[in-house]
PDB file of C-alpha atoms in Angstrom:
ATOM      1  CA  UNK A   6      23.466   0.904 -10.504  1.00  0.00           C
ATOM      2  CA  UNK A   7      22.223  -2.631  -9.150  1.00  0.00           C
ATOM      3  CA  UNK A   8      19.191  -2.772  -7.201  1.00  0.00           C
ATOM      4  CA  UNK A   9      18.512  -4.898  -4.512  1.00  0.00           C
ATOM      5  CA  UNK A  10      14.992  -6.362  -4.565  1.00  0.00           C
ATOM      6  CA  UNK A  11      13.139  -6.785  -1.011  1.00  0.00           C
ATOM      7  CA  UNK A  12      12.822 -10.121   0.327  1.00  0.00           C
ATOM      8  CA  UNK A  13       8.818 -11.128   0.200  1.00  0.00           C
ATOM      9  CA  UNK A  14       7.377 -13.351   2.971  1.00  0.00           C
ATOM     10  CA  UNK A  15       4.212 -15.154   1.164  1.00  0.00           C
ATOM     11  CA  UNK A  16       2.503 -17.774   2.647  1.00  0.00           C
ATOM     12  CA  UNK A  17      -1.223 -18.943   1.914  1.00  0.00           C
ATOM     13  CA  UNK A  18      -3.749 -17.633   4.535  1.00  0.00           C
ATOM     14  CA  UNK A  19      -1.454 -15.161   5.835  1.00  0.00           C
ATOM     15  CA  UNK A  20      -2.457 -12.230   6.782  1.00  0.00           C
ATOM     16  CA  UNK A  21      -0.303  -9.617   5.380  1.00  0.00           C
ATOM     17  CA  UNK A  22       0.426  -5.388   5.884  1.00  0.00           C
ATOM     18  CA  UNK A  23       1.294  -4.242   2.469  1.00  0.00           C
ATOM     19  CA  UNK A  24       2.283  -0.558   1.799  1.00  0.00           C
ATOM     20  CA  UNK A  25       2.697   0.407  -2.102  1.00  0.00           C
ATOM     21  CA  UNK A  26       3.397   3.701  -3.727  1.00  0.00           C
ATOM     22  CA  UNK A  27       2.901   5.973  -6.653  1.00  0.00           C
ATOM     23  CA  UNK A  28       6.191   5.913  -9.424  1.00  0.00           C
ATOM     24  CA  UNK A  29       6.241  10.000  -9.087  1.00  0.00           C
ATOM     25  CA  UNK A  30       6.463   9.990  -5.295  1.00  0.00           C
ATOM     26  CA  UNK A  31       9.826   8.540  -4.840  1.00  0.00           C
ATOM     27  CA  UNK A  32      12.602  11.208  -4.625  1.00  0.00           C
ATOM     28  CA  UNK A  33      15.744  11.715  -3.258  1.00  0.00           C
ATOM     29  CA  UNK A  34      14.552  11.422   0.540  1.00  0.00           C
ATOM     30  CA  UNK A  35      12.760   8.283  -0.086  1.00  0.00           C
ATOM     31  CA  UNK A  36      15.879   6.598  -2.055  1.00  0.00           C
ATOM     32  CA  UNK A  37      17.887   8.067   1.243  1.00  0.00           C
ATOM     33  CA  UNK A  38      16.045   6.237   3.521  1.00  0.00           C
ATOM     34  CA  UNK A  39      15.393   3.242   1.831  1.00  0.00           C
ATOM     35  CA  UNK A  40      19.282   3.153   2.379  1.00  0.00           C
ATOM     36  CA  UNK A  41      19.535   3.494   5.725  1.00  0.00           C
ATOM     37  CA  UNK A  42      20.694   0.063   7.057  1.00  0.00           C
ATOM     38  CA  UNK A  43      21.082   0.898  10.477  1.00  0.00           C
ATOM     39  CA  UNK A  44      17.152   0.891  10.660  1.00  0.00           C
ATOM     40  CA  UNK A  45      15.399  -1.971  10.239  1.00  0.00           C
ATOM     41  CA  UNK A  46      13.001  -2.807   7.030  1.00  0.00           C
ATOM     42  CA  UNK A  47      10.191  -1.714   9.570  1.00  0.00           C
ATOM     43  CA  UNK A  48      11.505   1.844  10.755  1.00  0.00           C
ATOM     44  CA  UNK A  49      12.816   2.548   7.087  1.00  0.00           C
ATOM     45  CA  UNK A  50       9.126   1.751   6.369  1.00  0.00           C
ATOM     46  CA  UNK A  51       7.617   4.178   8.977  1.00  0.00           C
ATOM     47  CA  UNK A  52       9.982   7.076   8.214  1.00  0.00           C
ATOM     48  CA  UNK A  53       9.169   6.903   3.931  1.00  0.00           C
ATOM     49  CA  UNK A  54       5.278   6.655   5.575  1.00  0.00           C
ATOM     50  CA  UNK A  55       5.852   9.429   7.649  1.00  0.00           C
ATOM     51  CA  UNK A  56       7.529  11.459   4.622  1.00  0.00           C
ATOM     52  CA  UNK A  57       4.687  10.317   2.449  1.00  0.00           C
ATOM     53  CA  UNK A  58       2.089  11.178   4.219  1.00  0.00           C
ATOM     54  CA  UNK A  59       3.103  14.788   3.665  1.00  0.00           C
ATOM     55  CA  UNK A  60       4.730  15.438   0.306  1.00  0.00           C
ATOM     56  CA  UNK A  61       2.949  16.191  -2.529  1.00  0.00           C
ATOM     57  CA  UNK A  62       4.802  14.048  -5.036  1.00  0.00           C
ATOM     58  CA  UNK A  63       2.972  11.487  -7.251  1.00  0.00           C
ATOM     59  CA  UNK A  64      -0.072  12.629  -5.407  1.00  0.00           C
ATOM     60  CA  UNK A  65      -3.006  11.028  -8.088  1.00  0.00           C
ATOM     61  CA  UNK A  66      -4.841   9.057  -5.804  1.00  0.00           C
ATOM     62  CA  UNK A  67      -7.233  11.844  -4.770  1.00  0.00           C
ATOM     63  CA  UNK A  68     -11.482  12.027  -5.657  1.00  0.00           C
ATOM     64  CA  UNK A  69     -12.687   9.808  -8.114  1.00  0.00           C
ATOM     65  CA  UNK A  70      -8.916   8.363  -8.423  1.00  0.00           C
ATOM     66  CA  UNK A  71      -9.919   6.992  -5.061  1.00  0.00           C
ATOM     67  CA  UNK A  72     -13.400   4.839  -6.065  1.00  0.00           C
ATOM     68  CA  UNK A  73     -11.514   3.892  -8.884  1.00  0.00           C
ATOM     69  CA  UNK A  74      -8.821   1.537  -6.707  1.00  0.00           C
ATOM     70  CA  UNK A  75     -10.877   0.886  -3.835  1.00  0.00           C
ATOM     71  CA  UNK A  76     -13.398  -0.831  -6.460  1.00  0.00           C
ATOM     72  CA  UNK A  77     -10.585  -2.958  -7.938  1.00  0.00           C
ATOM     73  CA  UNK A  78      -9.205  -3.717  -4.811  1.00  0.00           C
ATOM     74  CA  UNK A  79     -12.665  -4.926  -3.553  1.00  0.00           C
ATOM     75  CA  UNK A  80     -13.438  -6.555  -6.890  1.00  0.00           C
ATOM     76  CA  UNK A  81     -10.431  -8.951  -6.286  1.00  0.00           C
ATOM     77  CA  UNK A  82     -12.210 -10.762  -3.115  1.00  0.00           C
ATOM     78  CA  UNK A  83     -12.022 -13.524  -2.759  1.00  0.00           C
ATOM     79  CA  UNK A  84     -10.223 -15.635  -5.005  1.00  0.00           C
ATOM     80  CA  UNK A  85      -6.714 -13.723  -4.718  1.00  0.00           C
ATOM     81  CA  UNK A  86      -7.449 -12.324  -0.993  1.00  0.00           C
ATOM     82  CA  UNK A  87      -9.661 -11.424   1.832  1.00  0.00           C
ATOM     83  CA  UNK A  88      -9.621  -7.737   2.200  1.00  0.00           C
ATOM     84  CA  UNK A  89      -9.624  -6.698   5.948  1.00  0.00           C
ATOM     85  CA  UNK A  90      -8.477  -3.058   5.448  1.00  0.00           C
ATOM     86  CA  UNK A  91      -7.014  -0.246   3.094  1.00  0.00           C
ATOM     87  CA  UNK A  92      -6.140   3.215   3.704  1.00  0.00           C
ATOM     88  CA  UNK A  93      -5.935   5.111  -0.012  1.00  0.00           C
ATOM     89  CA  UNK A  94      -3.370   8.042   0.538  1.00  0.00           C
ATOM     90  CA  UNK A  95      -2.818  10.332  -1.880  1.00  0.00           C
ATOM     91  CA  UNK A  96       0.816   9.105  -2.839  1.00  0.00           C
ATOM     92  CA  UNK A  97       0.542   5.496  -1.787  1.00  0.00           C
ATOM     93  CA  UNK A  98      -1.969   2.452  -0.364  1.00  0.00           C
ATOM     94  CA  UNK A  99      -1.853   0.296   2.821  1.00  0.00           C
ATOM     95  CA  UNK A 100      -3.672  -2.674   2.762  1.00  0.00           C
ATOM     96  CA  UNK A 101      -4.335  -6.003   5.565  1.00  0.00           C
ATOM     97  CA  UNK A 102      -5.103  -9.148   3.679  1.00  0.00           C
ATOM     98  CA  UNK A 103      -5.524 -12.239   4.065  1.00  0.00           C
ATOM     99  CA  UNK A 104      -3.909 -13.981   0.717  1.00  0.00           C
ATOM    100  CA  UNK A 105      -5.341 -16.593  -1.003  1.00  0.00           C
ATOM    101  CA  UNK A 106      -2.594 -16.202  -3.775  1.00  0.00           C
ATOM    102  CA  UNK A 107       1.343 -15.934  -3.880  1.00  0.00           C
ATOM    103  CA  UNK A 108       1.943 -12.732  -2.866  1.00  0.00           C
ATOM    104  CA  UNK A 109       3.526 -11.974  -6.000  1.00  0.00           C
ATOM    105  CA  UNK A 110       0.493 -12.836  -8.220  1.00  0.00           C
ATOM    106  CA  UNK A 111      -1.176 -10.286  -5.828  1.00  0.00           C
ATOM    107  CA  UNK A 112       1.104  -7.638  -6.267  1.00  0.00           C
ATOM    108  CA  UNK A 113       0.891  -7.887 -10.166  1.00  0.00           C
ATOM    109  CA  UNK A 114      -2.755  -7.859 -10.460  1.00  0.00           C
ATOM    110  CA  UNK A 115      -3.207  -4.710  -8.072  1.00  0.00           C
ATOM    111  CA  UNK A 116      -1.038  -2.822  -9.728  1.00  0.00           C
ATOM    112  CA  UNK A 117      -0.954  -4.011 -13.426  1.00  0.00           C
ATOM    113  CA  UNK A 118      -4.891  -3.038 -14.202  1.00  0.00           C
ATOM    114  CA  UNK A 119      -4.883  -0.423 -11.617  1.00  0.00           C
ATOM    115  CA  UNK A 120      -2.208   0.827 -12.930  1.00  0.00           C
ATOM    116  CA  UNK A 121      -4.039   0.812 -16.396  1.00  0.00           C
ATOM    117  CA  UNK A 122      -7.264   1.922 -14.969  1.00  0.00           C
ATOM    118  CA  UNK A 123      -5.666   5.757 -13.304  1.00  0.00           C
ATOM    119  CA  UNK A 124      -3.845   6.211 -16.092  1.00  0.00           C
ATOM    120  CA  UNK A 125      -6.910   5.903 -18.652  1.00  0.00           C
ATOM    121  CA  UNK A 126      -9.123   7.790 -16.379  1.00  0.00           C
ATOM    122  CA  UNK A 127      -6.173  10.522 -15.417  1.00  0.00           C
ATOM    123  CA  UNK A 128      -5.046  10.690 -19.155  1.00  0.00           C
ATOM    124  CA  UNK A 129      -1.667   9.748 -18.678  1.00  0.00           C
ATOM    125  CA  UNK A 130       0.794   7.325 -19.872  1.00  0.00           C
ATOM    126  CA  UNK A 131       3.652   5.359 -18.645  1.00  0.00           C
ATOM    127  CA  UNK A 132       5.145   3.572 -15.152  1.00  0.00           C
ATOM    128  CA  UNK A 133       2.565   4.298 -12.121  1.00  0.00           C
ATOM    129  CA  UNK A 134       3.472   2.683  -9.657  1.00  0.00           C
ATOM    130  CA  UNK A 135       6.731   2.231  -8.069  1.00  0.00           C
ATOM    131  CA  UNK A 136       8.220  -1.243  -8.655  1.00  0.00           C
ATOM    132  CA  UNK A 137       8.490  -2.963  -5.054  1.00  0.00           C
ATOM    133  CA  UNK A 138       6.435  -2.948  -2.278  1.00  0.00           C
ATOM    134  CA  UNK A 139       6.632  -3.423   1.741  1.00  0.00           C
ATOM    135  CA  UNK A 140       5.072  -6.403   3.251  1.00  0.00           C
ATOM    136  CA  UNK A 141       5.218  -7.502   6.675  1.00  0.00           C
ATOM    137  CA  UNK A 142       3.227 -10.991   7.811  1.00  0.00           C
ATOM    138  CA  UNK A 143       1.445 -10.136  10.355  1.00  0.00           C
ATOM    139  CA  UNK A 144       2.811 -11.960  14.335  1.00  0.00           C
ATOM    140  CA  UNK A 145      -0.593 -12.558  16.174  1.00  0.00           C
ATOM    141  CA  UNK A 146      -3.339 -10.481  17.290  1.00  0.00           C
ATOM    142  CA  UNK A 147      -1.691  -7.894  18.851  1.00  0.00           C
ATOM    143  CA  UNK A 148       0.368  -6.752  16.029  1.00  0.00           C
ATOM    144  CA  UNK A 149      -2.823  -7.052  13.612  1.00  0.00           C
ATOM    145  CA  UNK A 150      -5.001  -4.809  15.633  1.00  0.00           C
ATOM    146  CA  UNK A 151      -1.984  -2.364  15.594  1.00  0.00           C
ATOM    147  CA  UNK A 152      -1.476  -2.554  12.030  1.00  0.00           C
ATOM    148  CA  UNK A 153      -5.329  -1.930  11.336  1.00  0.00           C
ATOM    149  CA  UNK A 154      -5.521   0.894  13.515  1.00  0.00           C
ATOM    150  CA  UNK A 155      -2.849   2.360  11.475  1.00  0.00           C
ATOM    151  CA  UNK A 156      -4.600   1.746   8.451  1.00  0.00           C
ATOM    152  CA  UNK A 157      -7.807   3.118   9.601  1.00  0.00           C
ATOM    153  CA  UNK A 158      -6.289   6.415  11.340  1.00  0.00           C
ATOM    154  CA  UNK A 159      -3.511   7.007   8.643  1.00  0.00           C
ATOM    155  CA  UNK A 160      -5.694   9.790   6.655  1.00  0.00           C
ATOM    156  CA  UNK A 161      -7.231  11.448   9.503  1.00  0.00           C
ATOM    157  CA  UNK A 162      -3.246  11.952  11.054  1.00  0.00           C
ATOM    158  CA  UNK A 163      -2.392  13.122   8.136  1.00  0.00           C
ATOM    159  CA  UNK A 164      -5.129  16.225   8.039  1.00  0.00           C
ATOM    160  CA  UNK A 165      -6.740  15.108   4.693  1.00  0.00           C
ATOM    161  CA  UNK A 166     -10.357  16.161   4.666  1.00  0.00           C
ATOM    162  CA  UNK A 167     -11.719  13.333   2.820  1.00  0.00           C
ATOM    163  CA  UNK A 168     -10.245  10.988   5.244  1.00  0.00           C
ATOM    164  CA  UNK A 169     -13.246   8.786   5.414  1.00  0.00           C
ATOM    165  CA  UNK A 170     -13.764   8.065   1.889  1.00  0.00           C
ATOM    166  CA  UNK A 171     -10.322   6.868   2.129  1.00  0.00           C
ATOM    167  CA  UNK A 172     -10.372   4.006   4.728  1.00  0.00           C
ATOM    168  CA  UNK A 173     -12.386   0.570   4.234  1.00  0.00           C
ATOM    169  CA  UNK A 174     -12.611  -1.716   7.119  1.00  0.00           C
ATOM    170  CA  UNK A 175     -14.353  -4.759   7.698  1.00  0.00           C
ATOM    171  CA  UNK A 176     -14.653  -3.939  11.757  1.00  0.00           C
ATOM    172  CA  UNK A 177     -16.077  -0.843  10.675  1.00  0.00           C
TER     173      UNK A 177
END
């Protein structure tokens, strides 16, 4: 099977929406929709969201999982990124940045010792987090305050009753 790697936009001092997910969470309804070609990257984005945001696969990003990547995340400021929001789901992260780094250098330093760090602390071994990732450079003002209201609502939609140990802001 050949896979088709996403096209990533990465610019320095862009500000960029990022969603990235847990290995164990994709299934058969995820690879179906990341398939769908009549929708664009965007509303293939929001349906696997929408899908996530509900299933209980891969689902290791819960308690002290949580403190655990939020502290990475924060510890990376600011020579790879400034960190305007994140929104830890159980299955997968949103983030708004503003890089200060190839996107791709990013990417592999989020998810490389993160990676490392759950697995230590859950016990576990091998791949944890899914290979790609959406990003989406962000238009102008409108569509950033959009995408951080997502961020910052996107556990409380989704019913999870630690929903505000699972949203950082910098408006907040």
């Amino acid at each position: 099977m050949i896979r088709k790697s996403l096209h990533h936009y990465s610019e320095l001092e862009a500000y960029q929406f990022i969603t990235f997910r847990t290995q164990d969470s994709i299934d058969p309804y995820i690879q179906k929709c990341s398939k769908m070609l009549e929708l664009s990257a965007s509303e293939r984005q929001m349906k696997i969201d929408d899908y996530c945001d509900h299933s209980s696969n891969g689902c290791y990003l819960n308690d002290q999982v949580i403190d655990i990547v939020l502290t990475y995340i924060q510890s990376l400021e600011p020579d790879f990124y400034k960190l305007i929001a994140i929104s830890i789901m159980p299955n997968h992260i949103h983030l708004l940045i503003q890089q200060k780094q190839q996107l791709s250098i990013i990417m592999q330093k989020i998810k490389g010792a993160s990676a490392f760090q759950i697995n230590k602390y859950l016990n576990r071994k091998g791949l944890f987090w899914e290979k790609s990732y959406f990003d989406k450079e962000i238009r102008d003002e409108k569509h950033f305050n959009v995408v951080y209201q997502y961020i910052k609502n996107n556990a409380g939609k989704a019913n999870l009753k630690d929903a505000n140990l699972r949203f950082y802001g910098i408006y907040q």
